[in-house]
Amino acid sequence: MDRPTWAPQGIDLTRASAARMYDFFLGGSHNFEVDREAGRRALEILPDLPKIMQANRAFIRDAVRHAAASGVTQFLDIGSGIPTFGNVHEIALEASADSRVVYVDHDPVAVAHSQALLADVPQADVVEADLLRPKEILSRVQEGGLLDLDRPVALLLVAVLHFVEESADPYALVAELRDALAPGSVLVLSHASQDTRPEESARIEELYARAGTPFVMRTRPQVERFFEGFTPDPGVMLIAEWGDNAQAAGDDPGRFSGYVGVGRKP
């Protein structure tokens, strides 16, 4: 397989990536045939996946504006993925010229494209790091100096925690990040769930497992557990219950399987 000019050296072109599959679902062009093939198999199981991804992006945009309206001007987006329309820094800077954004991802394609996008944006930066190592993320954010962790930060964990297996203790990872944030900080989270479409969800989990990527759809109580130490603002709900997503889902809010939530650290 020929390596595209935009693909960093060292990445495996024969193994699907969750970030590049997400890009495929959103209609992007920075994915390989292995990602598209895995994506097409997922679409056979759950044809609504592109609409779910679009609803997820709509949630990000609204949640960033929600945080900015409350005076938060710092954003830490972990698992940010490949840049697409309506990126966090674009929305945040529209809301406040004082906004600062740090993206974090462990996928080299996502990092490379973020670096290119942010070359002329001094208010934003990208860090290559893994959610499984929160101490490293926090250390590199502090070293970078763009964010001040002594002031409120909006922590974005959007469509990323369902890639963390129970054995990695995702709740402890979120708690470690939470404890490093100042009072007034905000947690913005979205997470896939099996609650509304259990049969399709089980098949999607199996498909990702065969591709070598863990994918854990969690129940509402499990998703709500991530918000321990935060007060609801407005709390956890089905993704179709957030803002304009209800119109896209029609009369079936469970069609967009997954939850979103926003909480604030007292």
XYZ file of C-alpha atoms in Angstrom:
266
model
C 0.000 0.000 0.000
C 1.345 3.441 -0.966
C 1.755 5.816 1.953
C -0.110 9.106 1.393
C 1.996 12.250 1.730
C -0.051 13.313 4.780
C 0.565 10.049 6.651
C 3.423 10.197 9.201
C 6.119 7.566 9.030
C 5.805 4.649 11.425
C 2.032 4.207 11.407
C 0.582 0.839 10.474
C -1.371 1.177 7.224
C -2.877 -2.289 7.644
C -4.627 -1.681 10.982
C -7.792 0.367 11.413
C -7.668 3.398 13.699
C -10.609 4.681 15.728
C -9.655 8.291 14.922
C -9.511 7.620 11.178
C -12.764 5.627 11.262
C -14.379 8.626 12.970
C -13.007 10.799 10.159
C -14.530 8.389 7.615
C -17.946 8.510 9.307
C -17.830 12.326 9.148
C -17.012 12.238 5.429
C -13.338 13.173 5.844
C -10.500 12.166 3.551
C -7.736 11.359 6.041
C -8.324 7.641 6.374
C -7.045 4.479 4.743
C -8.860 1.650 3.008
C -8.528 -0.472 6.148
C -10.398 2.251 8.074
C -13.048 2.579 5.380
C -13.579 -1.180 5.245
C -14.047 -1.367 9.008
C -16.315 1.663 8.795
C -18.451 0.098 6.079
C -18.898 -3.030 8.189
C -19.961 -0.850 11.113
C -22.468 0.965 8.887
C -24.027 -2.355 7.919
C -24.759 -2.894 11.616
C -25.694 0.678 12.525
C -26.489 2.868 9.490
C -27.116 5.864 11.760
C -23.424 6.120 12.705
C -22.701 9.221 10.555
C -25.700 11.011 12.068
C -24.578 9.977 15.549
C -21.117 11.418 14.837
C -22.668 14.638 13.507
C -24.827 14.881 16.642
C -21.687 14.387 18.704
C -19.984 17.280 16.890
C -23.049 19.448 17.459
C -22.832 18.636 21.164
C -19.152 19.668 21.267
C -19.909 23.023 19.680
C -22.819 23.726 22.024
C -20.937 22.568 25.120
C -17.936 24.789 24.306
C -20.262 27.776 23.928
C -21.994 26.773 27.181
C -18.673 26.702 29.030
C -17.545 29.988 27.482
C -20.818 31.667 28.458
C -20.035 30.837 32.092
C -16.631 32.519 31.827
C -14.399 29.511 31.085
C -11.771 30.446 28.498
C -9.417 27.440 28.768
C -10.121 24.147 27.015
C -8.305 20.812 27.282
C -9.587 18.441 24.597
C -8.309 14.895 25.207
C -8.871 12.424 22.377
C -9.444 15.325 20.014
C -9.049 13.274 16.829
C -8.458 14.470 13.271
C -9.445 18.134 12.792
C -12.796 18.676 11.120
C -15.334 21.468 10.627
C -16.135 23.384 13.812
C -13.019 22.611 15.845
C -12.919 23.512 19.526
C -10.487 26.415 19.124
C -12.609 27.930 16.360
C -15.760 27.835 18.486
C -13.949 28.981 21.633
C -12.257 31.925 19.912
C -15.569 33.003 18.424
C -16.944 33.112 21.967
C -13.928 34.878 23.494
C -10.700 36.182 22.001
C -9.029 35.264 25.311
C -9.670 31.553 24.804
C -6.811 29.053 24.899
C -7.064 25.449 23.699
C -4.799 22.420 24.035
C -5.628 19.318 22.026
C -4.366 15.889 23.099
C -4.336 12.717 21.013
C -2.164 9.627 20.695
C -2.932 9.009 17.003
C -0.017 10.397 14.926
C -2.280 11.282 11.987
C -4.534 13.329 14.268
C -1.525 15.056 15.840
C 0.136 15.803 12.486
C -3.000 17.371 11.068
C -3.617 19.351 14.225
C -0.069 20.713 14.088
C -0.590 21.822 10.496
C -3.955 23.410 11.295
C -2.609 25.274 14.335
C 0.644 26.517 12.789
C -0.683 30.084 12.685
C -2.934 29.891 15.750
C -0.943 30.971 18.834
C -3.987 30.484 21.081
C -3.998 26.704 20.504
C -1.558 23.809 20.648
C -1.521 20.018 20.341
C 0.171 17.429 22.543
C 0.821 13.828 21.547
C -0.092 11.834 24.648
C -2.409 9.085 25.843
C -5.447 9.371 28.122
C -4.147 6.263 29.891
C -1.298 8.417 31.267
C -2.993 11.488 32.783
C 0.096 12.534 34.748
C 2.006 12.869 31.466
C -0.807 14.923 29.943
C -0.971 17.268 32.923
C 2.809 17.642 33.041
C 3.058 18.481 29.349
C 0.162 20.927 29.556
C 1.870 22.729 32.431
C 5.196 22.744 30.600
C 3.559 24.205 27.509
C 2.303 27.161 29.510
C -0.741 27.821 27.323
C -3.200 26.707 30.010
C -3.129 27.758 33.659
C -4.436 24.843 35.719
C -4.927 27.168 38.686
C -7.819 28.715 36.756
C -11.004 26.960 35.512
C -10.582 24.650 32.537
C -13.171 22.910 30.381
C -12.028 19.285 30.181
C -13.388 17.651 27.033
C -13.557 13.852 26.978
C -15.740 13.487 23.915
C -16.211 10.056 22.318
C -12.990 8.777 23.873
C -13.772 6.971 27.150
C -15.583 4.148 25.357
C -12.150 3.174 24.006
C -10.868 2.603 27.558
C -11.398 -0.884 28.953
C -12.495 -1.521 32.536
C -9.102 -3.046 33.277
C -7.546 0.419 32.747
C -9.924 1.888 35.392
C -11.342 4.783 33.349
C -13.004 6.253 36.440
C -9.649 6.655 38.148
C -8.241 8.330 35.019
C -11.053 10.894 34.990
C -10.748 11.426 38.745
C -7.019 12.142 38.434
C -7.711 14.765 35.785
C -10.588 16.205 37.835
C -8.439 16.566 40.934
C -5.889 18.617 38.964
C -8.524 21.136 37.858
C -9.436 24.341 39.648
C -12.921 24.932 41.113
C -15.290 26.195 38.437
C -13.837 23.826 35.858
C -16.199 21.953 33.562
C -16.316 18.322 32.402
C -17.741 17.854 28.893
C -18.251 14.188 28.051
C -19.933 11.966 25.499
C -20.006 8.183 25.546
C -21.464 5.362 23.462
C -24.045 3.193 25.224
C -25.811 -0.100 24.683
C -28.925 1.044 26.552
C -31.173 1.889 23.614
C -29.876 -0.495 20.924
C -28.339 -3.481 22.723
C -28.230 -5.919 19.793
C -26.468 -3.529 17.408
C -24.193 -2.321 20.196
C -22.920 -5.809 20.951
C -22.087 -6.328 17.281
C -20.277 -2.967 17.088
C -18.191 -3.867 20.144
C -17.276 -7.166 18.486
C -16.324 -5.427 15.235
C -13.962 -3.001 16.978
C -12.464 -5.870 18.966
C -11.673 -7.722 15.735
C -9.984 -4.555 14.458
C -7.768 -4.565 17.554
C -9.438 -1.596 19.247
C -11.288 -1.975 22.560
C -14.766 -0.461 22.494
C -16.854 -0.503 25.658
C -20.419 0.762 25.510
C -21.564 1.676 29.016
C -24.922 2.113 30.739
C -26.304 5.431 31.956
C -25.314 4.771 35.606
C -21.797 3.936 34.436
C -21.594 7.163 32.403
C -22.978 9.183 35.318
C -20.224 7.752 37.514
C -17.661 9.742 35.503
C -19.255 12.895 36.925
C -18.464 12.091 40.553
C -17.087 15.283 42.068
C -18.981 17.468 39.586
C -22.385 19.095 39.938
C -24.809 18.687 36.991
C -24.639 21.562 34.507
C -27.043 20.318 33.144
C -25.952 16.701 33.730
C -26.254 13.498 31.690
C -28.819 12.907 28.951
C -29.275 10.983 25.727
C -27.358 12.608 22.903
C -30.652 13.210 21.077
C -31.942 15.164 24.084
C -29.205 17.780 23.758
C -30.132 20.954 21.884
C -30.995 20.663 18.216
C -30.069 16.966 18.118
C -33.657 16.096 18.986
C -34.799 17.290 15.577
C -32.215 15.113 13.791
C -33.277 12.042 15.775
C -36.954 12.547 14.962
C -39.415 10.837 17.275
C -36.902 8.211 18.445
C -34.400 9.683 20.958
C -32.828 6.246 21.393
C -31.885 6.199 17.726
C -28.641 8.035 18.550
C -27.277 5.498 21.005
C -25.142 7.264 23.563
C -25.058 9.849 26.322
C -23.664 13.337 26.680
C -23.170 15.368 29.815
C -21.746 18.538 31.317
C -20.785 18.977 34.958
C -19.035 21.688 36.946
C -16.442 21.270 39.707
C -17.607 23.058 42.862
